[in-house]
Amino acid sequence: MAVAAIDHQRRVERLPEPAELAVELERVSVRFTTDRGTITALEGIDLTVPKGGFLTLLGPSGCGKSTLLRVVADIIQPTSGSARVFGGRPAEARSRRDIGFVFQDAALLPWRTVIDNVTLPLEVGGGAPAGRGRDPHELLDLVGLAGWENAFPHELSGGMRQRVSIARALVSGPRLLFMDEPFGALDEITRDRLNEELLAVWERTGTTILFVTHSIYEAAFLGQEVLLLAARPGRMRERVPVDLPMPRKIAMRETPEFVALVSHLRRVLETC
Ligand SMILES: Nc1ncnc2c1ncn2[C@@H]1O[C@H](COP(=O)(O)OP(=O)(O)OP(=O)(O)O)[C@@H](O)[C@H]1O
Ligand SMILES: [Mg+2]
């Protein structure tokens, strides 16, 4: 696509300085050895994500999206290659509590109220790093749940539970937020609304976000850049910059630019 080609050129002209990077992967490969043989989950991944960036990851099931997040989060070690987070080792970022997670299932504690679920990370593991904790009430306001502080999870819809889990992930002030198909189980209207809200939260907090999705629309709408991965072995297929203006609104998905972007992503995805 011509647009992508021009943007690629621009990026080549001005590579970000290491100090501006949240994530750097250099030739990262991950292999798992199981009873059924060796699986190459990721092969030779080179990737940079600028501080404050929003990267969406798109690719078929098994292409290594979750594995890539686990490498950056120091949950698994690459078999070869190196990963850096804010210029240091992923383990350092983890011990500084730089990283927050939101998964497909909100996994709230049913016996705790909304506010007590949000403050949970402040009670375990030594609380928020000095000066980084955020006001849980403000966060609930930010995710549209002001007034629900004392409700219990069973009183909430799926979308509301996911909002709680986003507030919970942000309460200790992580600089990097991983979201692994967080809205995959929600209906389309709720998902659209949460997409808009997430972008507002991202703009307000300056958090760097890595967001995994199976939805081409979601990947295009949210990302400043979309990373397409191919499967078996999991490898980089294409990085597509997204030049849609901010703030983005769902109605933007009907513009010719958005439609062209989606059809480009779809064509590439068909070859992954
Ligand atoms: N701990 C593990 N042990 C063995 N194999 C694993 C392990 N974790 C992942 N894999 C394999 O690595 C490959 C990539 O898995 P991964 O979970 O990263 O894919 P994914 O892109 O997140 O898929 P999905 O879209 O279905 O969530 C798969 O073939 C999977 O079976
Ligand atoms: Mg996954």
XYZ file of C-alpha atoms and ligand atoms in Angstrom:
304
model
C 0.000 0.000 0.000
C 1.421 3.374 -1.009
C 0.562 5.077 2.305
C 2.379 2.423 4.317
C 5.400 2.611 2.045
C 5.749 6.380 2.511
C 5.430 6.099 6.288
C 7.973 3.351 6.381
C 10.386 5.641 4.578
C 9.786 8.389 7.130
C 10.494 5.991 9.997
C 13.740 4.882 8.416
C 14.867 8.502 8.192
C 14.437 9.100 11.915
C 14.971 6.048 14.097
C 14.027 6.639 17.747
C 16.832 7.076 20.294
C 17.140 4.171 22.803
C 16.092 6.556 25.615
C 12.776 7.073 23.841
C 12.000 3.372 23.682
C 9.739 1.393 25.982
C 10.467 -1.972 24.340
C 13.308 -3.264 22.168
C 13.482 -6.817 20.882
C 16.512 -7.943 18.936
C 16.303 -11.179 16.968
C 14.171 -12.793 19.667
C 13.405 -16.474 19.178
C 11.461 -18.707 21.544
C 11.345 -22.483 21.205
C 9.381 -24.848 23.414
C 10.359 -28.476 23.710
C 7.447 -30.770 24.464
C 6.627 -34.495 24.168
C 5.449 -33.765 20.643
C 8.700 -32.155 19.599
C 10.021 -28.618 19.401
C 7.744 -25.698 18.638
C 9.193 -22.435 17.386
C 6.779 -19.934 18.930
C 8.771 -16.911 17.768
C 11.589 -16.620 15.276
C 13.936 -13.673 14.844
C 11.641 -10.912 16.058
C 13.045 -7.367 15.827
C 10.762 -4.784 17.354
C 10.835 -1.334 18.920
C 7.972 0.408 20.670
C 8.400 4.094 21.578
C 7.554 5.347 25.059
C 3.897 6.292 25.146
C 3.204 4.284 21.970
C 0.198 2.080 21.286
C 1.066 -1.086 19.373
C -1.557 -3.615 18.367
C -0.588 -7.210 17.576
C -2.587 -9.122 15.017
C -2.090 -12.625 13.680
C -3.576 -16.123 13.512
C -3.939 -18.294 16.585
C -0.584 -19.737 17.629
C 1.588 -17.096 15.911
C 3.204 -16.161 19.224
C 1.377 -12.975 20.288
C 1.018 -14.008 23.934
C 4.531 -15.456 23.917
C 5.895 -12.089 22.765
C 4.162 -10.336 25.688
C 5.506 -12.971 28.089
C 9.062 -12.354 26.908
C 8.752 -8.596 27.453
C 7.122 -9.196 30.863
C 9.981 -11.518 31.945
C 7.610 -14.460 32.357
C 9.631 -16.506 29.861
C 13.190 -16.113 28.605
C 13.950 -15.984 24.886
C 15.853 -19.009 23.597
C 18.044 -16.552 21.697
C 18.143 -12.812 21.086
C 17.571 -10.081 23.631
C 14.737 -8.034 25.090
C 15.021 -4.623 26.730
C 12.350 -2.688 28.573
C 12.914 1.031 29.226
C 16.563 0.445 28.378
C 17.115 -2.334 30.946
C 16.453 -6.021 31.434
C 12.800 -7.132 31.544
C 13.430 -8.539 35.059
C 14.344 -5.054 36.268
C 11.167 -3.601 34.769
C 9.184 -6.328 36.475
C 10.768 -5.709 39.853
C 10.101 -1.969 39.462
C 6.488 -2.930 38.751
C 6.603 -1.114 35.434
C 4.257 -3.617 33.778
C 0.509 -4.135 34.142
C -1.692 -6.826 32.555
C -5.288 -7.051 31.385
C -6.513 -10.430 30.094
C -9.608 -11.612 28.254
C -11.177 -12.703 31.527
C -11.384 -9.861 34.063
C -10.753 -12.368 36.925
C -12.093 -10.168 39.719
C -12.312 -11.489 43.262
C -16.061 -12.101 43.751
C -16.034 -11.398 47.495
C -14.458 -7.971 47.116
C -16.245 -4.801 46.039
C -15.274 -2.910 42.891
C -13.047 -0.460 44.772
C -11.428 -3.276 46.772
C -10.673 -5.161 43.552
C -9.056 -2.050 42.095
C -6.869 -1.470 45.171
C -5.787 -5.131 45.407
C -2.412 -4.589 43.664
C -1.592 -1.903 46.248
C -2.000 -4.463 49.037
C 0.096 -7.256 47.549
C 3.745 -7.247 46.567
C 4.698 -4.082 48.446
C 2.201 -1.678 46.886
C 2.840 0.880 44.176
C 6.342 2.244 43.605
C 6.867 5.590 45.414
C 5.064 8.450 43.715
C 3.510 6.234 41.049
C 0.255 5.000 42.597
C -2.934 6.441 41.162
C -6.089 7.413 42.978
C -8.454 4.418 42.606
C -11.525 6.667 42.662
C -10.152 8.803 39.829
C -9.376 5.655 37.839
C -12.913 4.359 38.278
C -14.144 7.727 37.080
C -11.760 7.504 34.103
C -13.156 4.100 33.061
C -16.758 5.277 33.498
C -17.540 3.511 36.773
C -17.946 6.408 39.204
C -20.702 5.459 41.650
C -20.043 1.706 41.384
C -17.304 1.578 44.038
C -19.299 -0.562 46.470
C -20.885 -2.945 43.960
C -19.758 -6.581 43.788
C -18.533 -8.205 40.557
C -21.707 -10.315 40.135
C -23.705 -7.071 39.887
C -21.700 -5.901 36.867
C -21.936 -6.651 33.138
C -18.962 -8.190 31.324
C -17.963 -4.791 29.940
C -18.101 -3.222 33.403
C -15.965 -6.014 34.834
C -13.406 -5.387 32.126
C -13.418 -1.672 33.017
C -12.666 -2.647 36.625
C -9.771 -4.812 35.482
C -8.349 -1.896 33.456
C -8.559 0.388 36.510
C -6.921 -2.369 38.604
C -4.081 -2.733 36.086
C -3.445 1.036 36.184
C -3.621 1.587 39.953
C 0.045 0.967 40.644
C 0.966 3.356 37.823
C 2.590 0.920 35.339
C 4.515 2.551 32.508
C 3.761 -0.360 30.201
C 0.380 -2.044 29.886
C -0.176 -5.413 28.182
C -3.673 -6.223 27.056
C -4.196 -9.755 25.712
C -7.563 -9.870 23.889
C -9.185 -7.883 26.706
C -12.444 -7.230 24.870
C -12.714 -10.508 22.948
C -15.646 -11.786 24.998
C -17.741 -8.616 24.747
C -20.552 -7.683 22.373
C -19.627 -5.354 19.535
C -21.293 -2.188 20.862
C -19.652 -2.523 24.281
C -16.363 -3.292 22.625
C -16.592 -0.158 20.453
C -17.314 1.980 23.491
C -14.433 0.469 25.447
C -12.124 1.016 22.474
C -12.903 4.741 22.534
C -12.557 4.873 26.304
C -9.262 3.027 26.233
C -7.816 5.574 23.809
C -8.930 8.364 26.149
C -7.251 6.590 29.089
C -4.108 6.086 27.020
C -3.964 9.774 26.075
C -4.590 10.892 29.649
C -2.044 8.570 31.294
C 0.757 8.379 28.711
C 1.075 4.628 29.362
C 2.743 2.561 26.622
C 0.273 -0.115 25.490
C 0.798 -3.455 23.718
C -2.614 -4.790 22.736
C -3.320 -8.250 21.286
C -6.506 -8.741 19.295
C -8.056 -10.988 16.665
C -10.139 -8.108 15.327
C -8.725 -6.274 12.312
C -11.011 -3.313 13.069
C -9.866 -3.098 16.659
C -6.201 -3.362 15.691
C -6.576 -0.549 13.145
C -8.717 1.674 15.347
C -6.531 1.506 18.451
C -2.971 1.243 17.210
C -0.496 3.886 16.246
C 1.063 0.911 14.584
C -0.160 -2.610 13.811
C 2.242 -5.526 14.017
C 1.232 -8.496 11.888
C 2.676 -11.865 12.843
C 2.597 -15.077 10.813
C 2.355 -18.553 12.343
C 4.512 -21.697 12.335
C 7.025 -20.425 13.064
C 5.794 -17.202 14.651
C 7.501 -14.394 12.785
C 7.118 -10.767 11.824
C 5.027 -10.340 8.696
C 4.611 -6.566 8.495
C 4.522 -3.395 10.582
C 1.812 -1.037 9.419
C 1.774 2.552 10.707
C -1.670 4.031 11.344
C -1.963 7.694 10.479
C -5.494 8.338 11.710
C -5.859 11.568 13.694
C -6.579 11.630 17.435
C -8.981 11.624 19.157
C -10.425 8.693 17.233
C -14.124 8.065 17.192
C -15.852 4.877 16.069
C -17.550 6.779 13.208
C -14.061 7.155 11.732
C -14.254 3.521 10.688
C -16.425 4.593 7.766
C -13.812 6.936 6.291
C -12.024 5.861 3.073
C -8.649 5.940 4.922
C -9.852 3.500 7.544
C -11.511 1.210 5.003
C -8.288 1.140 2.941
C -6.230 0.347 6.035
C -8.527 -2.501 7.055
C -8.498 -4.050 3.600
C -4.695 -3.849 3.529
C -4.477 -5.568 6.935
C -6.957 -8.208 5.811
C -4.957 -8.975 2.660
C -1.736 -9.368 4.643
C -3.458 -11.446 7.321
C -4.728 -13.856 4.677
C -1.105 -14.706 3.894
C -0.052 -15.197 7.544
N 4.487 -23.008 27.659
C 4.409 -23.534 26.435
N 4.853 -24.784 26.182
C 4.805 -25.311 24.932
N 4.323 -24.669 23.860
C 3.864 -23.436 24.043
C 3.871 -22.787 25.333
N 3.347 -21.536 25.202
C 3.018 -21.406 23.903
N 3.326 -22.530 23.209
C 3.158 -22.721 21.746
O 3.736 -21.610 21.103
C 2.940 -21.190 19.997
C 2.541 -19.731 20.203
O 1.640 -19.647 21.290
P 0.973 -18.287 21.755
O 0.128 -18.594 22.936
O 2.008 -17.260 21.916
O 0.065 -17.925 20.486
P -0.980 -16.749 20.286
O -0.598 -16.018 19.058
O -1.112 -15.968 21.538
O -2.333 -17.567 19.991
P -3.859 -17.216 20.351
O -4.283 -16.181 19.344
O -4.575 -18.502 20.139
O -3.910 -16.726 21.755
C 1.773 -22.146 19.933
O 2.078 -23.128 18.969
C 1.710 -22.773 21.309
O 1.240 -24.085 21.257
Mg -2.664 -15.667 22.948
